[in-house]
Amino acid sequence: MVDFNKKLQRKELVIVDNPIEIYEQLDRQSEKGGPLREAQTAVLTEWFNNRINDKDIILKLNTGAGKTLVGLLILESKLRQKKKDGNTNFGIELFLCNNQNLIEQTKEQAELFGIDVETLDTDNNIPSSVINGEKILITSVQKFFNGKSIFERSDAPSIDTVIVDDAHTSAEIIKHSFTMTITKKNNSSLYNDLFSLLSDGLKSQGEGTFESLKSSTSYKSLFLPVPYWTWIDKLDSIVPLLTENSESPELLFVWPIIKDMLKWCDCICSEDSFEIKPIMYPIYFYQTFQNSKQRIFMSATTASDTVLINDLDVSPTAVENPITYSGEGWSGEKMVILPSLISDSLNRSEIVKTFGSVKSSKVGITVIIPGRYRSNDWQNYGATIGKDEQLDQKLKEFYSGIFTSPLVLVNRYDGIDLPDKSTRILILDSLPSASSLFDRYLDEVLPEGSESVLRKAQKIEQGMGRSVRADTDYSVILFIGSDLVRFVRDPNNQQFFSSETLSQINIGIDNSNDAKKEYSQEKSQNRDIPIDENKPLFELISQSLNRDAGWKTFYREKMSEVDYTQSKNETFDLIKSKHKIMQMAVNPVKDIETFITATQAFIDKYCKQDKEKGFYLQLLARVLYIDTKYQSNKYQISAYKKNHKLLLPDKLDPVKKIEGVISTQRLENIINQIKSYKTFENFQNSANEIISNLDFQIPASKFESSLDEMGKILGFVTDRPDDKYRKGPDHLWGVADNLYFIIEDKSEVKDSREKIHKEETGQMNNSVAWFTNNYPNAKFKAFLVIPTAYPDPAGGFNGDVEIIRKRNLKKLRSNFNNFVKEFRTLSFDSLSTNQIKDFVNLHHLSVDDLSSMYSEPAIKSR
């Protein structure tokens, strides 16, 4: 063998550690032989020259810009630096992916570029070549972040540099590692024991909901938080139950993390599971991660990284100063369209019907929905719902160019890429919603809170990225569902989108409005010729799919005007300050008075709305409970008075009665409520959302809030006793002098249900009893919204109860919709009570009509 080292004029080999020079020397396969992209060169240069010693780094590049290669080159550079310095024992170089498929892709890419990598061996051990500093380790986030992690063993190697790919998706996985989920299906004995143990506390937060959970009546969206005082007081009984089951699969990987911090955990119960989660994610459990010399978080340019401060304890300095490429603009072409702005007839139902029934297409049509409740109509029209057993097959078809039906993804805003032809039409159906119990609870108690809005905006951005994965890719993106349309058009929410996404949304709004104008002009000029109302929508779509030169030029021109500079907004300061408060909250040696002062200062500075103030007052009460129950209760009462969605304290003021309305006052109320929307467009968007949510198999929270808003639009004084006092009916409407409607909702019941369950009739009876106790001598009419009029023989109503079934609910929605349309051309500043009275009577929305036209008596036997 020829020793070429001896033939070198320089007697010693020079170890190259500059990542750009490394790339030039790699034994790359020919198809990967091109030079680094300008963006890759720029971020690698910034890292090597200026950021190589930073503890935390956020590295942002466009989708498809080659982040994976950048990460691998950084880790290869670190390997060589240690060899160059003679320090091979500092720690390993680690690349973390979201799933096994991405591990394989990253490994394949490394091999194509000639970078030496390894994965865990068959026994789940770290290969010696990685420990010896010879190769990079590629593994999954799930393998690293769990209570039994091999990286947390006493003999585990330290980490020099860890790269977290797709940091926001990874953060969700990591957060899940701290959450214990106990299901009735897999741990029925433990579930039942916990339910029994915590039942008093659960019942205090909602008697009707408690009975539904107790009887398992299949209201999938219902849940109750366990009051922190119940949880803490019963820990002596809870801990043995959990310890006894700690080796079960559901507890095995979480128990080691939270077993010693249960007093700082919250608990929520649904009819099929308990969730137990720390009030602050204890990232410190993962000591090797915390002690890594450098942590690099890969992030898309459209993502807001502020949430990573709370989620992963990322340094605020890293969030403020990410490594970016200043010359990078938008990635790919996205034609956003809001069909409902083009025509009233292009509402969600029409779009679902039009696109759901497509049987064959030249391109892929993908739909993302927030939950199963939005899947029924898509499935009825023939779309394929991407359930686990069907998803893989459908994805294979899409990737191979077979498009026999649209693919509907349920709450999959990230993790599935459908670029190029596999998705040329992407439909985002309705506003993203939370999936975990804790996130759903947060959405209920703080729906307009900065963090909640930021996370929704981020999900929308992630969803928009499913179909455009490279600079040359393009897609049409339809926003449907009145809640989504209203969200993206709200100026208060738009600040949470990246500048790129906001520009795409605004282009979409303008284009949709322009299409509407052209359609209206064409319609007025051809009054005798019927024009398809779908025409302007499909013309817009065709301009993208057929690569209209004017559209492409216009899009490039508008996107080139976008300011891509990072701007710090108030959310950054809020989350950074919240992180400090949470660190104080779980500190076992904190000074209580200092904590109270700091929390109150935080509330005064950052919380503009009462709901948000109440949320943090409850946090204060929760932390104080361990040391001073008296002060805790005082703060909890104050919190609840500001936000009735929070925990109901043990001692509260008596029921505050609402008054009925006389007819003239009702008409004035309608005018004032309509004026509060300011424009007809806002009014119609709200009405459309109400109409969309007033149906069966819709989550109870959406149905109830929509029915309450309808009551206000109809001029009634409305209350939600079950929501406010955790007792009484779902709705109480004061409809006339000393006359009230008592309404109970069962929106989640399937259309096929034949009987009204005993628990449901009992709940109705309890609501009526609550009313007669708190409103003595008042008249009332009781309604139950449910698909069947037949009570179970084992139950029954104590008095007259009217049933609102599907057909009558549909009739009410239709008449309400027609009522709203009357205001299309009217000035809100000049509405008269006579006009309103005529509209109310014309569309059968008088008190007498509402009492008789939309319901039927319960049928005692069948």
Coordinates of N, CA and C in Angstrom, one line a residue, residues 133-244:
G133 N -16.0 9.8 19.2 CA -15.9 11.0 18.5 C -15.6 10.8 17.0
E134 N -16.0 9.7 16.5 CA -15.7 9.4 15.1 C -16.9 9.7 14.2
K135 N -18.1 9.5 14.7 CA -19.3 9.7 13.9 C -20.4 10.5 14.7
I136 N -21.3 11.0 13.9 CA -22.5 11.7 14.4 C -23.6 10.7 14.7
L137 N -24.3 10.9 15.8 CA -25.5 10.1 16.1 C -26.7 10.7 15.6
I138 N -27.5 10.0 14.9 CA -28.9 10.4 14.5 C -29.9 9.5 15.2
T139 N -30.8 10.2 15.9 CA -31.8 9.4 16.6 C -33.1 10.3 16.7
S140 N -34.1 9.8 17.4 CA -35.4 10.5 17.4 C -35.6 11.3 18.7
V141 N -36.4 12.3 18.6 CA -36.7 13.1 19.8 C -37.4 12.2 20.9
Q142 N -38.2 11.2 20.4 CA -38.9 10.4 21.4 C -37.9 9.5 22.1
K143 N -36.8 9.0 21.5 CA -35.8 8.2 22.1 C -35.0 9.0 23.2
F144 N -34.8 10.3 22.9 CA -34.1 11.1 23.8 C -34.9 11.6 25.0
F145 N -36.1 12.1 24.7 CA -36.9 12.7 25.7 C -38.0 11.8 26.2
N146 N -37.6 11.0 27.2 CA -38.6 10.1 27.9 C -38.0 9.8 29.3
G147 N -38.9 9.4 30.2 CA -38.4 9.1 31.6 C -37.4 7.9 31.7
K148 N -37.3 7.1 30.7 CA -36.4 6.0 30.7 C -35.2 6.2 29.7
S149 N -35.0 7.4 29.3 CA -34.0 7.7 28.3 C -32.6 7.2 28.6
I150 N -32.0 6.5 27.6 CA -30.7 6.0 27.8 C -29.7 7.2 27.9
F151 N -30.1 8.3 27.5 CA -29.2 9.5 27.6 C -29.1 10.1 29.0
E152 N -30.0 9.6 29.9 CA -30.0 10.1 31.2 C -29.4 9.1 32.2
R153 N -28.9 8.0 31.7 CA -28.3 7.0 32.6 C -27.0 7.6 33.2
S154 N -26.5 7.0 34.3 CA -25.3 7.5 34.9 C -24.1 7.3 34.0
D155 N -24.1 6.3 33.2 CA -23.0 6.1 32.3 C -23.1 6.7 30.9
A156 N -24.2 7.5 30.7 CA -24.4 8.1 29.4 C -23.3 9.1 29.1
P157 N -22.9 9.2 27.9 CA -21.9 10.2 27.5 C -22.5 11.6 27.6
S158 N -21.7 12.6 27.8 CA -22.2 14.0 27.7 C -22.4 14.4 26.3
I159 N -23.0 15.5 26.1 CA -23.3 16.0 24.7 C -22.5 17.3 24.4
D160 N -21.8 17.3 23.3 CA -21.2 18.5 22.9 C -22.2 19.4 22.2
T161 N -22.7 18.9 21.1 CA -23.7 19.7 20.4 C -24.9 18.9 20.0
V162 N -26.1 19.4 20.3 CA -27.4 18.7 19.9 C -28.1 19.6 19.0
I163 N -28.6 19.0 17.8 CA -29.4 19.7 16.9 C -30.8 19.2 17.0
V164 N -31.8 20.0 17.2 CA -33.2 19.6 17.2 C -33.8 20.1 15.9
D165 N -34.1 19.1 15.1 CA -34.7 19.4 13.8 C -36.2 19.7 14.0
D166 N -36.6 20.7 13.1 CA -38.1 21.1 13.2 C -38.5 21.3 14.6
A167 N -37.9 22.4 15.2 CA -38.0 22.6 16.7 C -39.4 22.7 17.2
H168 N -40.4 23.2 16.4 CA -41.7 23.4 16.9 C -42.5 22.1 17.0
T169 N -42.3 21.2 16.0 CA -42.9 19.9 16.1 C -42.2 19.1 17.2
S170 N -40.9 19.2 17.3 CA -40.2 18.5 18.4 C -40.7 19.0 19.7
A171 N -40.9 20.3 19.9 CA -41.4 20.8 21.2 C -42.7 20.2 21.6
E172 N -43.6 19.9 20.7 CA -44.9 19.3 21.0 C -44.6 17.9 21.5
I173 N -43.7 17.1 20.9 CA -43.3 15.8 21.3 C -42.7 15.8 22.7
I174 N -41.8 16.7 22.9 CA -41.1 16.8 24.2 C -42.1 17.2 25.3
K175 N -43.0 18.1 25.0 CA -44.0 18.5 26.0 C -44.9 17.3 26.4
H176 N -45.2 16.4 25.4 CA -46.0 15.2 25.6 C -45.2 14.3 26.6
S177 N -43.9 14.3 26.5 CA -43.1 13.4 27.4 C -43.4 13.7 28.9
F178 N -43.8 14.9 29.2 CA -44.1 15.3 30.6 C -45.6 15.1 31.0
T179 N -46.4 14.7 30.1 CA -47.8 14.5 30.4 C -48.2 13.1 30.5
M180 N -48.8 12.7 31.7 CA -49.3 11.4 31.9 C -50.7 11.3 31.5
T181 N -51.0 10.4 30.6 CA -52.4 10.1 30.2 C -52.8 8.8 30.6
I182 N -53.9 8.7 31.4 CA -54.4 7.5 32.0 C -55.8 7.2 31.3
T183 N -55.9 6.2 30.5 CA -57.1 6.0 29.7 C -58.0 4.9 30.4
K184 N -59.3 5.1 30.3 CA -60.2 4.1 30.8 C -60.0 2.8 30.0
K185 N -59.7 2.9 28.7 CA -59.5 1.7 27.9 C -58.3 0.8 28.3
N186 N -57.2 1.4 28.6 CA -56.0 0.7 28.9 C -55.7 0.5 30.4
N187 N -56.3 1.4 31.3 CA -56.1 1.4 32.7 C -57.4 1.7 33.4
S188 N -58.4 0.8 33.2 CA -59.7 1.1 33.7 C -59.8 1.1 35.2
S189 N -59.0 0.2 35.9 CA -59.1 0.2 37.3 C -58.5 1.5 37.9
L190 N -57.4 1.9 37.4 CA -56.8 3.2 37.9 C -57.6 4.4 37.5
Y191 N -58.2 4.4 36.3 CA -59.1 5.5 36.0 C -60.3 5.6 36.9
N192 N -60.9 4.5 37.2 CA -62.1 4.4 38.1 C -61.7 4.8 39.5
D193 N -60.5 4.4 40.0 CA -60.1 4.7 41.3 C -59.9 6.2 41.5
L194 N -59.2 6.8 40.5 CA -59.0 8.2 40.5 C -60.3 9.0 40.4
F195 N -61.2 8.5 39.5 CA -62.5 9.2 39.4 C -63.2 9.2 40.7
S196 N -63.2 8.1 41.4 CA -63.9 8.0 42.6 C -63.2 8.9 43.7
L197 N -61.9 8.9 43.7 CA -61.2 9.6 44.7 C -61.4 11.2 44.5
L198 N -61.5 11.6 43.3 CA -61.5 13.0 43.0 C -62.9 13.5 42.6
S199 N -63.9 12.7 42.8 CA -65.3 13.0 42.4 C -65.9 14.2 43.0
D200 N -65.6 14.4 44.3 CA -66.1 15.6 45.0 C -65.6 16.9 44.3
G201 N -64.3 16.9 44.0 CA -63.8 18.1 43.4 C -64.3 18.3 42.0
L202 N -64.4 17.2 41.2 CA -64.9 17.2 39.9 C -66.4 17.7 39.9
K203 N -67.2 17.2 40.7 CA -68.6 17.6 40.8 C -68.7 19.1 41.1
S204 N -67.8 19.6 41.9 CA -67.9 21.0 42.3 C -67.7 21.9 41.1
Q205 N -67.1 21.4 40.0 CA -66.8 22.2 38.9 C -67.8 22.1 37.8
G206 N -68.9 21.3 38.0 CA -70.0 21.2 37.0 C -70.8 20.0 37.3
E207 N -71.9 20.1 37.9 CA -72.7 19.0 38.3 C -73.2 18.2 37.0
G208 N -73.7 19.0 36.0 CA -74.2 18.3 34.8 C -73.1 17.6 34.1
T209 N -72.0 18.2 33.9 CA -70.9 17.6 33.2 C -70.4 16.4 33.9
F210 N -70.3 16.5 35.3 CA -69.9 15.4 36.1 C -70.8 14.2 35.9
E211 N -72.1 14.4 35.9 CA -73.0 13.3 35.7 C -72.8 12.6 34.3
S212 N -72.5 13.5 33.3 CA -72.2 13.0 31.9 C -71.0 12.1 31.9
L213 N -69.9 12.6 32.6 CA -68.7 11.9 32.6 C -68.9 10.6 33.4
K214 N -69.6 10.7 34.5 CA -69.8 9.5 35.3 C -70.6 8.4 34.6
S215 N -71.5 8.8 33.8 CA -72.4 7.8 33.1 C -71.8 7.5 31.7
S216 N -70.7 8.1 31.3 CA -70.1 7.8 30.0 C -71.1 7.9 28.9
T217 N -71.7 9.1 28.7 CA -72.7 9.2 27.7 C -72.2 9.6 26.4
S218 N -70.9 9.4 26.2 CA -70.2 9.6 24.8 C -70.2 11.1 24.4
Y219 N -70.1 12.0 25.3 CA -69.9 13.4 24.9 C -68.4 13.6 24.9
K220 N -67.8 13.3 23.8 CA -66.3 13.2 23.7 C -65.6 14.5 24.1
S221 N -66.2 15.6 23.9 CA -65.5 16.9 24.1 C -65.6 17.4 25.5
L222 N -66.4 16.7 26.4 CA -66.6 17.2 27.7 C -65.4 16.8 28.6
F223 N -65.0 17.7 29.5 CA -64.0 17.5 30.5 C -64.2 18.4 31.7
L224 N -63.5 18.0 32.7 CA -63.6 18.9 33.9 C -62.2 18.9 34.5
P225 N -61.7 20.1 34.9 CA -60.5 20.2 35.7 C -60.7 19.8 37.1
V226 N -59.7 19.1 37.7 CA -59.7 18.8 39.1 C -59.2 20.0 39.8
P227 N -60.0 20.6 40.7 CA -59.5 21.8 41.5 C -58.1 21.5 42.1
Y228 N -57.2 22.4 42.1 CA -55.9 22.2 42.6 C -56.0 21.9 44.1
W229 N -57.0 22.4 44.8 CA -57.1 22.2 46.3 C -57.5 20.7 46.5
T230 N -58.3 20.2 45.6 CA -58.7 18.7 45.8 C -57.5 17.9 45.5
W231 N -56.8 18.2 44.4 CA -55.6 17.4 44.0 C -54.5 17.4 45.1
I232 N -54.2 18.6 45.6 CA -53.1 18.7 46.6 C -53.6 18.0 47.9
D233 N -54.8 18.2 48.3 CA -55.3 17.6 49.6 C -55.3 16.1 49.5
K234 N -55.5 15.5 48.4 CA -55.6 14.1 48.2 C -54.4 13.4 47.7
L235 N -53.3 14.1 47.7 CA -52.0 13.5 47.1 C -51.6 12.3 47.9
D236 N -51.8 12.3 49.2 CA -51.5 11.1 50.0 C -52.2 9.8 49.5
S237 N -53.3 10.0 48.9 CA -54.0 8.8 48.4 C -53.7 8.6 46.9
I238 N -53.4 9.7 46.2 CA -53.1 9.6 44.7 C -51.8 8.9 44.5
V239 N -50.8 9.3 45.2 CA -49.4 8.8 45.0 C -49.4 7.3 45.1
P240 N -50.0 6.6 46.1 CA -49.9 5.2 46.1 C -50.6 4.5 44.9
L241 N -51.7 5.1 44.4 CA -52.4 4.6 43.3 C -51.5 4.6 42.0
L242 N -50.9 5.8 41.8 CA -50.0 5.9 40.6 C -48.7 5.0 40.8
T243 N -48.2 5.0 42.0 CA -47.0 4.1 42.2 C -47.3 2.7 41.9
E244 N -48.4 2.2 42.3 CA -48.8 0.8 42.1 C -48.9 0.5 40.6

